[in-house]
Amino acid sequence: MISQEKIDQLMDSLREMKAAKEQEIEEMRVKWLGKKGEITRLFEEFRTVSPELKKEYGQKLNALKVAAQARIDEMREELSQIVDATKPRMDLTMPGDIMELGSRHPISITREEIISIFRKFGYSVAEGPEIEDDWHVFSALNFPPEHPARDMQDTFFVSPGGENPILLRTHTSSVQVRTMEHSELPIRVICPGRVFRNEAISARAHCIFHQVEGLYIDKNVSFADLKQAILLFAREMFGPDTQIRMRPSYFPFTEPSAEVDVSCNICHGKGCNICKGTGWLEILGCGMVDPNVLRASGIDPEVYSGFAFGMGIERIAMLKWQVKDLRHYFENDLRFLREFETVV
Ligand code: PHE
């Protein structure tokens, strides 16, 4: 018969319940809450309880049922936490997994080397946006309106229309323009960064590559200063015996302009298949900043003059390590990247 003692007694034995296996828990659930279980039976007896005691016992029975279910859930939870001793444990004497260390990418190595050389000459690093406007990439650099670089076939446009179209920069000269617009004179900066050109991908060309461009503006800067800066750079980069030669060239933003070759570091000028028998390797373009460019950025060309130069990091790295195909730099083939593990 239902009684207070009976309910108390059941509560106590609920609390003492223990199980070592899932099966035991299930047996207990049946014993308590199953169709013929202890608590189910009490609910049947409850029908015969006198009306004045119904409320009191009703509440107590419900509390007992909730407590039974909670204890069963709790036991299941406890059991799931216990490690099964029959399963194999971790063997702490096993050697650990080797954590592979990555190494720097040849483009990063080369960029850092170029930057550190120019730092020694007193240049600081300037950076700018990859998504640029026409003004900073072309107009301020004296590109005439009909220049082919402004064509869709050469430049990736983000929004081609309007007075000042938005595009992906085709060179980091745009950063030099920004520097001229915002800095005090004299200026001595190098601008490393990623550039984009609408070119078919091949062993010698890619639509994304990296440049380091440089700019020096002060009073009385001459072509002789440019030549000396490039010579010192080439000797730091390719070795102390390196020779340079300059060939006349054309860029809208420099006048006069030149292309610079270094003596081939493989055959030392004798002629080999790397330098195609000429003994020389082209490394960069340069020149004296055109007065129109200075004027466009608010610098008086009657007072100031300057030089600029620009080089492709991929090309410098190719010459330094005889990489034959530009695509290697972008494919992340570990066999290629591991070649540079020991270069610091
Ligand atoms: N901006 C040129 C290029 O991308 C390189 C350059 C820079 C040439 C400065 C001359 C002077 O090809």
XYZ file of C-alpha atoms and ligand atoms in Angstrom:
356
model
C 0.000 0.000 0.000
C 1.215 3.611 -0.673
C 2.699 5.174 2.397
C 5.201 7.840 3.288
C 7.678 5.214 4.492
C 7.381 3.298 1.253
C 8.105 6.415 -0.824
C 11.058 7.427 1.399
C 12.463 3.950 1.187
C 12.243 3.926 -2.594
C 13.918 7.371 -2.769
C 16.799 6.023 -0.658
C 17.344 2.967 -2.770
C 17.212 5.127 -5.906
C 20.141 7.141 -4.610
C 22.160 4.008 -3.869
C 21.694 2.513 -7.324
C 24.920 1.641 -9.111
C 25.660 0.076 -12.474
C 28.828 -1.016 -14.235
C 27.239 -1.750 -17.616
C 24.658 -0.248 -19.881
C 22.646 -3.454 -19.600
C 22.365 -3.115 -15.816
C 21.052 0.404 -16.168
C 18.399 -0.800 -18.578
C 17.375 -3.531 -16.123
C 16.996 -0.927 -13.391
C 14.932 1.294 -15.664
C 12.556 -1.620 -16.310
C 12.456 -2.450 -12.601
C 11.460 1.099 -11.672
C 9.703 2.645 -14.602
C 8.796 -0.273 -16.876
C 5.183 -1.393 -17.431
C 5.352 -3.681 -14.394
C 7.862 -1.525 -12.577
C 7.730 -0.424 -8.957
C 6.681 3.154 -9.628
C 4.119 2.195 -12.288
C 2.577 -0.146 -9.757
C 2.368 2.634 -7.171
C 0.538 4.821 -9.697
C -2.023 2.013 -10.062
C -2.471 1.812 -6.311
C -2.850 5.578 -6.233
C -6.336 5.184 -7.728
C -7.506 3.669 -4.448
C -6.092 6.438 -2.255
C -8.739 8.372 -0.363
C -9.658 11.731 -2.018
C -8.298 13.870 0.818
C -4.815 12.277 0.462
C -4.767 12.316 -3.358
C -3.132 15.708 -3.721
C -0.322 14.971 -1.285
C 0.504 11.511 -2.633
C 0.091 12.610 -6.227
C 2.868 15.161 -5.829
C 5.099 12.698 -4.007
C 4.689 9.989 -6.605
C 5.461 12.411 -9.429
C 8.594 13.581 -7.616
C 9.658 9.949 -7.210
C 9.164 9.264 -10.931
C 11.178 12.334 -11.945
C 13.945 11.374 -9.502
C 14.097 7.825 -10.880
C 14.421 9.035 -14.467
C 17.081 11.596 -13.431
C 19.122 8.940 -11.594
C 19.025 6.635 -14.617
C 20.172 9.447 -16.944
C 22.917 10.292 -14.484
C 24.163 6.703 -14.395
C 24.274 6.596 -18.194
C 26.325 9.797 -18.219
C 28.734 8.426 -15.587
C 29.201 5.228 -17.512
C 30.004 7.050 -20.763
C 32.835 8.849 -18.966
C 34.523 5.707 -17.793
C 37.274 4.545 -20.111
C 36.778 1.006 -21.240
C 39.738 -0.866 -19.792
C 39.490 -3.561 -22.447
C 40.227 -1.093 -25.258
C 43.889 -0.384 -26.119
C 45.259 2.644 -24.303
C 47.635 5.289 -25.638
C 51.207 4.020 -25.679
C 53.259 6.808 -24.170
C 56.535 5.165 -25.192
C 55.750 5.539 -28.918
C 57.794 8.182 -30.756
C 55.760 11.333 -31.473
C 54.562 12.516 -34.882
C 57.117 14.735 -36.547
C 55.835 18.284 -36.868
C 57.002 19.476 -40.264
C 58.313 22.992 -40.218
C 57.472 25.121 -43.211
C 60.144 27.208 -44.868
C 60.029 30.612 -46.481
C 58.910 30.925 -50.067
C 61.676 31.912 -52.525
C 59.731 35.071 -53.421
C 59.634 36.115 -49.757
C 63.322 35.314 -49.331
C 64.208 37.417 -52.367
C 61.909 40.287 -51.401
C 63.457 40.444 -47.919
C 66.941 40.395 -49.396
C 66.186 43.251 -51.811
C 64.564 45.270 -48.999
C 67.480 44.725 -46.643
C 69.987 45.873 -49.280
C 68.095 49.117 -49.926
C 67.555 49.648 -46.195
C 71.316 49.820 -45.866
C 71.285 52.604 -48.458
C 68.771 54.538 -46.347
C 65.525 53.602 -48.137
C 62.356 52.946 -46.176
C 59.515 50.652 -47.232
C 56.188 52.035 -48.474
C 53.101 49.992 -49.255
C 49.805 50.787 -50.946
C 46.553 49.231 -52.155
C 46.428 46.475 -54.786
C 43.073 47.768 -56.014
C 43.904 51.209 -57.337
C 42.486 53.989 -59.437
C 43.574 55.075 -62.891
C 45.143 58.250 -61.521
C 47.749 56.509 -59.339
C 48.578 53.726 -61.814
C 48.520 55.684 -65.082
C 47.522 59.352 -65.250
C 49.824 60.688 -62.535
C 52.634 58.696 -64.157
C 52.315 60.510 -67.472
C 50.660 57.666 -69.397
C 48.921 59.273 -72.390
C 45.175 58.502 -72.637
C 45.634 56.157 -75.579
C 48.511 54.158 -74.037
C 48.021 50.386 -74.622
C 48.555 49.551 -70.903
C 45.197 51.233 -70.273
C 43.585 48.626 -72.506
C 41.413 45.823 -71.083
C 43.794 43.380 -72.699
C 46.657 44.500 -70.498
C 44.970 45.609 -67.300
C 42.341 43.995 -65.077
C 39.588 46.516 -64.446
C 37.400 46.345 -61.359
C 35.104 49.092 -62.576
C 36.147 50.348 -65.994
C 33.805 53.308 -66.471
C 33.987 56.933 -65.407
C 36.677 59.565 -65.118
C 38.916 57.568 -62.811
C 38.375 53.792 -63.377
C 39.197 51.312 -60.621
C 41.670 48.569 -61.535
C 44.251 46.124 -60.188
C 47.609 47.870 -60.122
C 49.924 46.800 -62.932
C 53.019 48.048 -61.118
C 53.873 49.389 -57.664
C 54.758 52.785 -59.155
C 51.293 53.699 -57.851
C 52.748 53.540 -54.335
C 55.486 55.953 -55.388
C 52.809 58.409 -56.548
C 51.021 58.078 -53.202
C 54.316 58.636 -51.410
C 55.064 61.764 -53.473
C 51.561 63.089 -52.717
C 51.856 62.630 -48.971
C 55.498 62.758 -47.885
C 57.916 65.461 -47.041
C 60.940 65.830 -49.298
C 63.483 64.364 -49.727
C 61.956 60.952 -50.456
C 63.800 57.658 -50.466
C 61.448 54.666 -50.574
C 61.117 51.186 -51.968
C 57.702 49.747 -52.717
C 57.425 45.958 -52.651
C 54.128 44.372 -53.609
C 51.921 42.203 -55.752
C 50.944 43.395 -59.217
C 48.491 42.151 -61.839
C 48.605 42.074 -65.626
C 46.242 40.444 -68.048
C 48.767 38.035 -69.548
C 48.512 34.414 -70.640
C 50.303 32.213 -68.090
C 53.501 30.628 -69.404
C 57.035 29.780 -68.290
C 57.986 33.441 -68.737
C 54.806 35.357 -67.883
C 52.119 35.298 -65.210
C 49.057 37.387 -64.489
C 50.220 37.910 -60.885
C 53.768 38.702 -59.907
C 55.761 40.760 -57.419
C 57.793 43.901 -57.796
C 60.091 46.093 -55.816
C 60.173 49.626 -57.132
C 62.304 52.427 -55.746
C 62.159 56.215 -55.753
C 64.656 58.843 -54.690
C 63.790 62.544 -54.885
C 65.968 65.345 -53.595
C 67.772 68.430 -54.843
C 70.492 67.675 -57.413
C 69.825 63.972 -57.890
C 71.556 62.908 -61.097
C 71.756 59.941 -63.423
C 75.176 59.188 -61.926
C 73.473 58.667 -58.538
C 71.050 56.248 -60.162
C 73.860 54.310 -61.776
C 75.762 54.051 -58.518
C 72.696 52.899 -56.551
C 71.964 50.171 -59.103
C 75.597 49.040 -59.249
C 75.806 48.739 -55.459
C 72.526 46.851 -55.381
C 73.620 44.437 -58.139
C 76.888 43.670 -56.331
C 75.122 43.011 -53.024
C 72.561 40.808 -54.731
C 74.641 38.870 -57.264
C 78.188 39.069 -55.890
C 81.009 41.641 -55.645
C 82.374 41.013 -59.169
C 79.065 41.786 -60.851
C 79.150 44.317 -63.703
C 76.164 46.316 -64.916
C 75.322 47.829 -68.264
C 72.559 50.245 -69.138
C 70.627 50.252 -72.381
C 68.417 53.185 -73.441
C 64.736 52.437 -73.010
C 61.369 54.136 -72.706
C 58.863 54.508 -69.863
C 56.205 57.252 -69.794
C 57.224 58.253 -66.260
C 61.016 58.517 -66.651
C 63.222 60.517 -68.993
C 65.832 59.438 -69.825
C 65.011 55.764 -69.196
C 67.204 52.704 -69.185
C 67.098 48.975 -68.845
C 69.798 47.426 -66.695
C 71.607 44.149 -67.321
C 73.958 42.400 -64.916
C 76.850 40.228 -66.030
C 75.719 36.605 -66.081
C 76.461 35.064 -62.693
C 76.625 31.577 -64.209
C 79.212 31.988 -66.968
C 80.675 35.297 -65.729
C 80.195 36.936 -69.099
C 81.474 34.132 -71.315
C 78.028 33.225 -72.644
C 75.838 30.272 -71.600
C 72.296 29.048 -72.117
C 70.989 31.057 -69.132
C 72.139 34.360 -70.683
C 71.487 32.983 -74.179
C 75.117 33.422 -75.083
C 75.164 37.180 -74.472
C 76.897 37.221 -71.080
C 74.220 39.606 -69.754
C 70.904 39.233 -67.869
C 68.244 41.922 -67.754
C 67.186 42.756 -64.184
C 65.322 46.056 -64.055
C 64.006 49.238 -65.628
C 64.884 52.702 -64.382
C 65.272 56.365 -65.224
C 65.090 59.970 -64.080
C 61.580 60.870 -62.912
C 59.817 62.798 -65.677
C 59.102 66.450 -64.698
C 55.418 65.857 -65.554
C 55.265 63.150 -62.889
C 56.802 65.410 -60.255
C 54.381 68.202 -61.216
C 51.346 65.856 -61.057
C 52.211 65.107 -57.409
C 52.822 68.744 -56.509
C 56.647 68.693 -56.569
C 58.472 71.537 -58.329
C 60.751 70.007 -61.029
C 62.765 73.239 -61.140
C 63.932 72.550 -57.579
C 63.806 68.783 -57.241
C 64.846 65.858 -59.378
C 64.873 62.151 -58.765
C 65.304 58.663 -60.080
C 63.087 55.600 -60.033
C 63.641 51.942 -60.737
C 61.522 48.824 -60.756
C 62.241 45.115 -60.796
C 60.286 41.865 -60.810
C 61.028 39.737 -57.743
C 60.266 36.516 -59.646
C 62.834 37.468 -62.265
C 65.547 38.276 -59.712
C 64.852 34.981 -57.924
C 64.956 33.114 -61.261
C 68.380 34.536 -62.002
C 69.679 33.894 -58.529
C 68.589 30.244 -58.377
C 68.177 29.399 -62.072
C 64.472 28.745 -61.811
C 63.439 28.015 -65.389
C 59.666 28.295 -65.137
C 57.777 31.136 -63.467
C 54.831 28.850 -62.702
C 56.866 26.991 -60.065
C 56.478 29.984 -57.762
C 52.704 29.688 -57.709
C 52.109 25.954 -57.680
C 53.332 25.232 -54.146
C 54.858 21.908 -55.147
C 56.735 20.808 -52.031
C 59.591 19.363 -54.090
C 60.248 22.878 -55.399
C 59.694 24.687 -52.082
C 62.013 22.290 -50.201
C 64.888 23.417 -52.426
C 64.842 26.670 -50.449
C 64.679 25.165 -46.953
C 68.294 25.877 -46.223
C 68.353 29.389 -47.690
C 68.102 31.890 -44.858
N 56.990 50.543 -63.438
C 57.823 49.863 -64.388
C 57.224 48.503 -64.718
O 56.379 48.034 -64.014
C 59.232 49.666 -63.899
C 59.952 50.952 -63.726
C 59.907 51.649 -62.529
C 60.679 51.491 -64.760
C 60.554 52.837 -62.375
C 61.358 52.678 -64.623
C 61.295 53.360 -63.436
O 57.584 47.897 -65.695
